[in-house]
């Protein structure tokens, strides 16, 4: 169990949007799932996104992000840690 402790990431942390097509957006949702209501969107080259916490490790993780207009959830597979 001790080796896994070193893999944990500290939050909050800054991330950049990645893997989103130039003509698309990243949805910020009210709940951590693809069917959650869309609160706002982030452009494909958005930077300095503050991730406060995540639902867990892996490709299916969702991040709780802080925005000037409020908080919401984004799929972590579209964010890269700075």
Coordinates of C-alpha atoms in Angstrom, one line a residue:
X1 CA 0.0 0.0 0.0
X2 CA 2.9 2.4 0.7
X3 CA 4.0 2.6 -3.0
X4 CA 0.5 3.8 -4.0
X5 CA 0.7 6.7 -1.5
X6 CA 3.5 8.3 -3.5
X7 CA 1.3 8.3 -6.6
X8 CA -1.4 10.5 -5.1
X9 CA -1.7 14.0 -6.5
X10 CA -2.0 17.1 -4.4
X11 CA -5.0 19.3 -5.0
X12 CA -5.9 21.9 -5.9
X13 CA -3.7 21.9 -9.0
X14 CA -3.6 23.7 -12.4
X15 CA -4.5 21.8 -15.6
X16 CA -4.8 22.6 -19.3
X17 CA -7.4 21.4 -21.7
X18 CA -6.1 18.7 -24.0
X19 CA -7.5 16.3 -26.6
X20 CA -10.4 18.6 -27.6
X21 CA -10.8 19.3 -31.3
X22 CA -10.1 22.9 -32.4
X23 CA -13.8 23.3 -33.4
X24 CA -15.2 21.7 -30.2
X25 CA -15.5 22.6 -26.5
X26 CA -15.1 20.8 -23.2
X27 CA -18.4 20.6 -21.2
X28 CA -18.5 21.6 -17.6
X29 CA -21.3 19.6 -15.9
X30 CA -23.4 19.8 -12.8
X31 CA -22.7 16.2 -11.9
X32 CA -19.6 13.9 -12.5
X33 CA -21.1 12.0 -15.5
X34 CA -21.7 12.5 -19.2
X35 CA -25.5 12.9 -18.7
X36 CA -25.1 15.8 -16.1
X37 CA -26.5 19.2 -17.1
X38 CA -24.0 21.4 -18.9
X39 CA -23.2 24.5 -16.8
X40 CA -20.7 26.1 -19.2
X41 CA -18.0 25.1 -21.6
X42 CA -14.2 25.5 -21.9
X43 CA -12.4 26.3 -25.2
X44 CA -10.1 23.6 -26.6
X45 CA -6.9 25.5 -25.6
X46 CA -8.0 26.7 -22.1
X47 CA -5.2 26.8 -19.6
X48 CA -4.9 27.3 -15.8
X49 CA -8.0 25.3 -15.0
X50 CA -8.1 24.8 -11.2
X51 CA -8.9 21.2 -10.3
X52 CA -10.0 21.0 -6.7
X53 CA -10.5 17.3 -6.4
X54 CA -11.1 14.2 -8.5
X55 CA -13.5 11.3 -8.3
X56 CA -10.7 8.7 -8.6
X57 CA -7.9 7.5 -10.7
X58 CA -8.1 6.3 -14.3
X59 CA -9.7 7.3 -17.6
X60 CA -13.2 7.6 -16.1
X61 CA -12.3 10.1 -13.4
X62 CA -14.0 13.4 -13.1
X63 CA -12.5 16.6 -11.7
X64 CA -14.3 19.3 -9.6
X65 CA -13.1 22.6 -11.1
X66 CA -13.2 26.1 -9.8
X67 CA -14.4 28.8 -12.2
X68 CA -15.2 32.5 -11.7
X69 CA -18.9 31.8 -12.3
X70 CA -19.0 28.7 -10.0
X71 CA -17.8 25.1 -9.8
X72 CA -18.5 22.1 -12.0
X73 CA -17.3 18.7 -13.2
X74 CA -15.1 17.9 -16.2
X75 CA -13.8 14.6 -17.6
X76 CA -10.2 14.3 -16.5
X77 CA -9.2 12.5 -19.7
X78 CA -9.4 16.0 -21.3
X79 CA -7.1 17.7 -18.8
X80 CA -3.3 17.6 -18.5
X81 CA -1.6 18.6 -15.3
X82 CA 0.8 21.6 -15.6

